[in-house]
Amino acid sequence: MPSALVSAVLPRTMRSLLPRMAASSAPIALHAARISEGLLKASFLLGAPQRALHGGSARTWRVYLSGEIHSDWRERIASGVQKRSLPVSLQSPITSHEDSDDCGAIILGMEEERPNWDRKGATMNLIRTRTLLEDADIVVVRFGEKYRQWNAAYEAGYAVARNKSLITLHEPSLSHMLKEVNAGALAVCEEAEQVVDVLDYVITGRLPKPRDGDRFVPIADRLGKGNKAP
């Protein structure tokens, strides 16, 4: 290791020992142990920035997949996460429409009135959804075109209120209707694969090929290099 680099990263107490070691009569083994300890610390200090530079994450990211249950968007995200070996744990609400409607009546007994029946199911489902939303690092909310997604809108608002990182997913045709919801999102995606790309980037720092293909122009070339220093 170059002497200048050693001087930069070696702990101050270690550097102060070097001249004294030369004049000391202490056993060589003791000097070697002290040097080894200092170099170990220096190696760690040098390695840490390098590890950070290359991105990556040792944590497991908890991602809650909320929203419509009538298409395969969850499976597509799960497949993309698996193919890229991302450290992600995917969670979701109960995706069986019939089970989520009837769970309260099945477990606690039927009701004569529809509002009471619905309330039993809704509050029971809320045990799961509230717990997973609170535990999530990232919340992905999918809005479908076929059904009005009241639950999805509620969970998107809940996520923002709890300061969760929100990603919305929907067809371009819904952009106007969801503009207020999207204003609270940190990313707005049109395809499930884009969600995987977002997760890949924020976790590992990897970027996909530009969505605009050969038409993509970096911002420095398209709009200039930013404000000049005052």
mmCIF file of C-alpha atoms in Angstrom:
data_model
loop_
_atom_site.group_PDB
_atom_site.id
_atom_site.type_symbol
_atom_site.label_atom_id
_atom_site.label_comp_id
_atom_site.label_asym_id
_atom_site.label_seq_id
_atom_site.Cartn_x
_atom_site.Cartn_y
_atom_site.Cartn_z
ATOM 1 C CA MET A 1 0.000 0.000 0.000
ATOM 2 C CA PRO A 2 1.517 3.422 -0.958
ATOM 3 C CA SER A 3 2.775 5.419 2.020
ATOM 4 C CA ALA A 4 0.581 8.420 1.175
ATOM 5 C CA LEU A 5 -2.492 6.192 1.131
ATOM 6 C CA VAL A 6 -1.529 4.573 4.420
ATOM 7 C CA SER A 7 -1.103 8.009 5.945
ATOM 8 C CA ALA A 8 -4.539 9.026 4.712
ATOM 9 C CA VAL A 9 -6.500 6.064 6.027
ATOM 10 C CA LEU A 10 -4.468 4.596 8.873
ATOM 11 C CA PRO A 11 -5.857 5.611 12.261
ATOM 12 C CA ARG A 12 -3.950 8.481 13.889
ATOM 13 C CA THR A 13 -2.953 6.343 16.866
ATOM 14 C CA MET A 14 -1.525 3.742 14.496
ATOM 15 C CA ARG A 15 0.564 6.292 12.615
ATOM 16 C CA SER A 16 1.954 7.630 15.883
ATOM 17 C CA LEU A 17 3.190 4.148 16.775
ATOM 18 C CA LEU A 18 5.368 3.727 13.701
ATOM 19 C CA PRO A 19 8.384 5.842 14.783
ATOM 20 C CA ARG A 20 8.229 4.457 18.321
ATOM 21 C CA MET A 21 8.217 0.890 17.036
ATOM 22 C CA ALA A 22 11.556 1.415 15.353
ATOM 23 C CA ALA A 23 13.224 2.450 18.638
ATOM 24 C CA SER A 24 11.326 0.039 20.863
ATOM 25 C CA SER A 25 12.694 -3.210 22.247
ATOM 26 C CA ALA A 26 9.237 -4.810 22.359
ATOM 27 C CA PRO A 27 8.893 -8.189 20.650
ATOM 28 C CA ILE A 28 8.469 -8.086 16.884
ATOM 29 C CA ALA A 29 5.272 -10.128 17.232
ATOM 30 C CA LEU A 30 3.688 -7.308 19.248
ATOM 31 C CA HIS A 31 4.602 -4.778 16.570
ATOM 32 C CA ALA A 32 3.215 -7.097 13.898
ATOM 33 C CA ALA A 33 -0.086 -7.451 15.753
ATOM 34 C CA ARG A 34 -0.445 -3.689 16.050
ATOM 35 C CA ILE A 35 0.368 -3.176 12.375
ATOM 36 C CA SER A 36 -2.065 -5.910 11.374
ATOM 37 C CA GLU A 37 -4.858 -4.272 13.355
ATOM 38 C CA GLY A 38 -4.144 -0.904 11.773
ATOM 39 C CA LEU A 39 -4.043 -2.290 8.249
ATOM 40 C CA LEU A 40 -7.318 -4.121 8.840
ATOM 41 C CA LYS A 41 -8.984 -0.845 9.786
ATOM 42 C CA ALA A 42 -7.426 0.857 6.777
ATOM 43 C CA SER A 43 -8.649 -1.907 4.477
ATOM 44 C CA PHE A 44 -12.190 -1.510 5.801
ATOM 45 C CA LEU A 45 -12.100 2.252 5.323
ATOM 46 C CA LEU A 46 -10.858 1.851 1.762
ATOM 47 C CA GLY A 47 -13.363 -0.847 0.921
ATOM 48 C CA ALA A 48 -16.475 0.878 2.246
ATOM 49 C CA PRO A 49 -16.603 3.669 -0.352
ATOM 50 C CA GLN A 50 -15.895 1.166 -3.104
ATOM 51 C CA ARG A 51 -18.783 -1.043 -2.009
ATOM 52 C CA ALA A 52 -21.084 1.967 -1.880
ATOM 53 C CA LEU A 53 -19.925 3.097 -5.320
ATOM 54 C CA HIS A 54 -20.997 -0.149 -6.921
ATOM 55 C CA GLY A 55 -24.477 0.069 -5.406
ATOM 56 C CA GLY A 56 -26.315 -2.971 -4.123
ATOM 57 C CA SER A 57 -28.093 -3.572 -0.868
ATOM 58 C CA ALA A 58 -27.752 -6.072 1.955
ATOM 59 C CA ARG A 59 -31.309 -5.465 3.168
ATOM 60 C CA THR A 60 -34.469 -7.199 2.040
ATOM 61 C CA TRP A 61 -36.915 -4.658 0.655
ATOM 62 C CA ARG A 62 -40.549 -5.194 1.615
ATOM 63 C CA VAL A 63 -42.852 -4.343 -1.279
ATOM 64 C CA TYR A 64 -46.633 -4.394 -0.908
ATOM 65 C CA LEU A 65 -48.603 -4.969 -4.125
ATOM 66 C CA SER A 66 -52.013 -3.333 -3.789
ATOM 67 C CA GLY A 67 -54.860 -2.930 -6.230
ATOM 68 C CA GLU A 68 -56.768 -4.847 -8.865
ATOM 69 C CA ILE A 69 -56.861 -8.627 -8.714
ATOM 70 C CA HIS A 70 -58.139 -9.511 -12.192
ATOM 71 C CA SER A 71 -54.894 -9.556 -14.206
ATOM 72 C CA ASP A 72 -51.418 -11.088 -13.931
ATOM 73 C CA TRP A 73 -49.495 -7.920 -13.006
ATOM 74 C CA ARG A 74 -48.394 -9.340 -9.648
ATOM 75 C CA GLU A 75 -47.040 -12.479 -11.287
ATOM 76 C CA ARG A 76 -45.127 -10.395 -13.842
ATOM 77 C CA ILE A 77 -43.486 -8.335 -11.102
ATOM 78 C CA ALA A 78 -42.660 -11.468 -9.106
ATOM 79 C CA SER A 79 -41.126 -13.089 -12.191
ATOM 80 C CA GLY A 80 -39.003 -10.016 -12.928
ATOM 81 C CA VAL A 81 -37.796 -9.766 -9.336
ATOM 82 C CA GLN A 82 -36.834 -13.445 -9.361
ATOM 83 C CA LYS A 83 -35.015 -13.267 -12.704
ATOM 84 C CA ARG A 84 -32.898 -10.354 -11.476
ATOM 85 C CA SER A 85 -32.315 -11.909 -8.041
ATOM 86 C CA LEU A 86 -33.456 -8.742 -6.295
ATOM 87 C CA PRO A 87 -33.573 -8.821 -2.469
ATOM 88 C CA VAL A 88 -37.314 -8.157 -2.401
ATOM 89 C CA SER A 89 -40.120 -9.654 -0.326
ATOM 90 C CA LEU A 90 -43.466 -9.243 -2.110
ATOM 91 C CA GLN A 91 -46.713 -9.071 -0.154
ATOM 92 C CA SER A 92 -50.304 -8.509 -1.226
ATOM 93 C CA PRO A 93 -53.872 -8.480 0.070
ATOM 94 C CA ILE A 94 -56.105 -11.523 -0.309
ATOM 95 C CA THR A 95 -56.540 -11.777 -4.071
ATOM 96 C CA SER A 96 -59.609 -14.038 -4.100
ATOM 97 C CA HIS A 97 -62.612 -11.752 -4.561
ATOM 98 C CA GLU A 98 -65.030 -14.326 -3.137
ATOM 99 C CA ASP A 99 -62.884 -15.045 -0.075
ATOM 100 C CA SER A 100 -62.393 -11.369 0.722
ATOM 101 C CA ASP A 101 -66.173 -10.843 0.484
ATOM 102 C CA ASP A 102 -67.199 -13.834 2.603
ATOM 103 C CA CYS A 103 -64.330 -14.263 5.104
ATOM 104 C CA GLY A 104 -66.133 -12.491 7.950
ATOM 105 C CA ALA A 105 -69.380 -14.410 7.460
ATOM 106 C CA ILE A 106 -67.567 -17.753 7.097
ATOM 107 C CA ILE A 107 -65.547 -17.303 10.291
ATOM 108 C CA LEU A 108 -67.908 -15.236 12.464
ATOM 109 C CA GLY A 109 -71.307 -16.165 11.052
ATOM 110 C CA MET A 110 -73.688 -14.826 8.423
ATOM 111 C CA GLU A 111 -75.620 -11.567 8.628
ATOM 112 C CA GLU A 112 -79.104 -10.749 7.380
ATOM 113 C CA GLU A 113 -78.177 -7.300 6.080
ATOM 114 C CA ARG A 114 -75.604 -6.687 3.346
ATOM 115 C CA PRO A 115 -73.880 -3.747 5.126
ATOM 116 C CA ASN A 116 -73.260 -5.913 8.199
ATOM 117 C CA TRP A 117 -71.983 -8.777 6.036
ATOM 118 C CA ASP A 118 -69.650 -6.417 4.181
ATOM 119 C CA ARG A 119 -68.380 -4.791 7.362
ATOM 120 C CA LYS A 120 -67.375 -8.135 8.854
ATOM 121 C CA GLY A 121 -65.347 -8.942 5.762
ATOM 122 C CA ALA A 122 -63.875 -5.469 5.369
ATOM 123 C CA THR A 123 -62.589 -5.191 8.926
ATOM 124 C CA MET A 124 -61.151 -8.701 8.817
ATOM 125 C CA ASN A 125 -59.320 -7.943 5.566
ATOM 126 C CA LEU A 126 -58.089 -4.704 7.099
ATOM 127 C CA ILE A 127 -56.120 -6.681 9.693
ATOM 128 C CA ARG A 128 -53.945 -7.988 6.872
ATOM 129 C CA THR A 129 -53.771 -4.922 4.658
ATOM 130 C CA ARG A 130 -53.071 -2.456 7.465
ATOM 131 C CA THR A 131 -50.312 -4.658 8.894
ATOM 132 C CA LEU A 132 -48.600 -5.177 5.530
ATOM 133 C CA LEU A 133 -48.924 -1.516 4.550
ATOM 134 C CA GLU A 134 -47.348 -0.396 7.813
ATOM 135 C CA ASP A 135 -44.530 -2.905 7.373
ATOM 136 C CA ALA A 136 -43.786 -2.037 3.727
ATOM 137 C CA ASP A 137 -40.816 -0.056 2.438
ATOM 138 C CA ILE A 138 -42.482 0.477 -0.940
ATOM 139 C CA VAL A 139 -46.163 0.316 -1.890
ATOM 140 C CA VAL A 140 -47.170 -0.424 -5.487
ATOM 141 C CA VAL A 141 -50.809 0.325 -6.328
ATOM 142 C CA ARG A 142 -52.300 -0.990 -9.553
ATOM 143 C CA PHE A 143 -55.429 0.621 -11.019
ATOM 144 C CA GLY A 144 -57.254 -1.439 -13.634
ATOM 145 C CA GLU A 145 -59.566 -0.202 -16.371
ATOM 146 C CA LYS A 146 -62.388 -2.707 -15.881
ATOM 147 C CA TYR A 147 -63.444 -1.990 -12.285
ATOM 148 C CA ARG A 148 -63.543 1.082 -10.076
ATOM 149 C CA GLN A 149 -60.671 0.553 -7.672
ATOM 150 C CA TRP A 150 -61.937 2.209 -4.501
ATOM 151 C CA ASN A 151 -59.780 -0.019 -2.306
ATOM 152 C CA ALA A 152 -56.698 0.816 -4.355
ATOM 153 C CA ALA A 153 -57.312 4.557 -4.023
ATOM 154 C CA TYR A 154 -57.796 4.172 -0.271
ATOM 155 C CA GLU A 155 -54.555 2.224 0.134
ATOM 156 C CA ALA A 156 -52.626 4.691 -2.037
ATOM 157 C CA GLY A 157 -53.789 7.535 0.192
ATOM 158 C CA TYR A 158 -53.013 5.517 3.313
ATOM 159 C CA ALA A 159 -49.491 4.819 2.043
ATOM 160 C CA VAL A 160 -48.804 8.503 1.377
ATOM 161 C CA ALA A 161 -50.223 9.476 4.771
ATOM 162 C CA ARG A 162 -47.848 6.982 6.396
ATOM 163 C CA ASN A 163 -44.908 8.400 4.406
ATOM 164 C CA LYS A 164 -44.421 5.235 2.360
ATOM 165 C CA SER A 165 -42.727 5.323 -1.035
ATOM 166 C CA LEU A 166 -45.638 4.968 -3.464
ATOM 167 C CA ILE A 167 -45.474 3.656 -7.034
ATOM 168 C CA THR A 168 -48.659 3.725 -9.103
ATOM 169 C CA LEU A 169 -49.312 1.426 -12.057
ATOM 170 C CA HIS A 170 -52.058 1.970 -14.634
ATOM 171 C CA GLU A 171 -52.867 2.406 -18.307
ATOM 172 C CA PRO A 172 -52.213 5.842 -19.855
ATOM 173 C CA SER A 173 -55.969 6.276 -20.352
ATOM 174 C CA LEU A 174 -56.419 6.623 -16.576
ATOM 175 C CA SER A 175 -53.784 9.315 -16.090
ATOM 176 C CA HIS A 176 -56.219 12.224 -15.963
ATOM 177 C CA MET A 177 -58.602 10.552 -13.502
ATOM 178 C CA LEU A 178 -55.706 9.627 -11.233
ATOM 179 C CA LYS A 179 -53.726 12.860 -11.458
ATOM 180 C CA GLU A 180 -54.130 13.678 -7.749
ATOM 181 C CA VAL A 181 -53.163 10.147 -6.729
ATOM 182 C CA ASN A 182 -50.179 10.221 -9.083
ATOM 183 C CA ALA A 183 -49.103 13.551 -7.624
ATOM 184 C CA GLY A 184 -48.423 11.699 -4.374
ATOM 185 C CA ALA A 185 -46.493 8.893 -6.077
ATOM 186 C CA LEU A 186 -42.714 8.835 -6.474
ATOM 187 C CA ALA A 187 -42.977 6.913 -9.758
ATOM 188 C CA VAL A 188 -45.875 6.402 -12.178
ATOM 189 C CA CYS A 189 -45.618 3.259 -14.319
ATOM 190 C CA GLU A 190 -47.664 1.977 -17.236
ATOM 191 C CA GLU A 191 -46.366 -1.612 -17.274
ATOM 192 C CA ALA A 192 -45.472 -4.137 -14.586
ATOM 193 C CA GLU A 193 -41.993 -4.472 -16.071
ATOM 194 C CA GLN A 194 -41.369 -0.786 -15.392
ATOM 195 C CA VAL A 195 -42.043 -1.427 -11.710
ATOM 196 C CA VAL A 196 -39.323 -4.097 -11.777
ATOM 197 C CA ASP A 197 -36.977 -1.610 -13.463
ATOM 198 C CA VAL A 198 -37.689 0.957 -10.733
ATOM 199 C CA LEU A 199 -37.030 -1.604 -7.992
ATOM 200 C CA ASP A 200 -33.833 -2.728 -9.715
ATOM 201 C CA TYR A 201 -32.549 0.835 -9.971
ATOM 202 C CA VAL A 202 -33.314 1.943 -6.411
ATOM 203 C CA ILE A 203 -31.874 -1.273 -4.952
ATOM 204 C CA THR A 204 -28.838 -1.952 -7.157
ATOM 205 C CA GLY A 205 -28.312 1.219 -9.188
ATOM 206 C CA ARG A 206 -28.746 -0.672 -12.475
ATOM 207 C CA LEU A 207 -30.598 1.060 -15.291
ATOM 208 C CA PRO A 208 -32.441 -0.597 -18.196
ATOM 209 C CA LYS A 209 -32.158 0.478 -21.810
ATOM 210 C CA PRO A 210 -33.944 3.809 -22.388
ATOM 211 C CA ARG A 211 -37.684 3.456 -22.893
ATOM 212 C CA ASP A 212 -37.419 5.907 -25.810
ATOM 213 C CA GLY A 213 -34.769 3.775 -27.501
ATOM 214 C CA ASP A 214 -32.454 5.526 -29.946
ATOM 215 C CA ARG A 215 -34.430 8.743 -29.518
ATOM 216 C CA PHE A 216 -33.169 9.117 -25.938
ATOM 217 C CA VAL A 217 -30.902 12.119 -25.361
ATOM 218 C CA PRO A 218 -29.144 12.703 -21.988
ATOM 219 C CA ILE A 219 -30.303 15.818 -20.172
ATOM 220 C CA ALA A 220 -26.911 17.530 -20.491
ATOM 221 C CA ASP A 221 -27.175 17.286 -24.282
ATOM 222 C CA ARG A 222 -30.891 17.996 -24.517
ATOM 223 C CA LEU A 223 -31.344 20.789 -21.969
ATOM 224 C CA GLY A 224 -27.830 21.850 -21.022
ATOM 225 C CA LYS A 225 -25.653 21.042 -18.041
ATOM 226 C CA GLY A 226 -27.786 22.840 -15.478
ATOM 227 C CA ASN A 227 -27.469 26.184 -13.758
ATOM 228 C CA LYS A 228 -24.085 27.791 -13.775
ATOM 229 C CA ALA A 229 -22.500 28.417 -10.410
ATOM 230 C CA PRO A 230 -23.288 31.958 -9.165
#
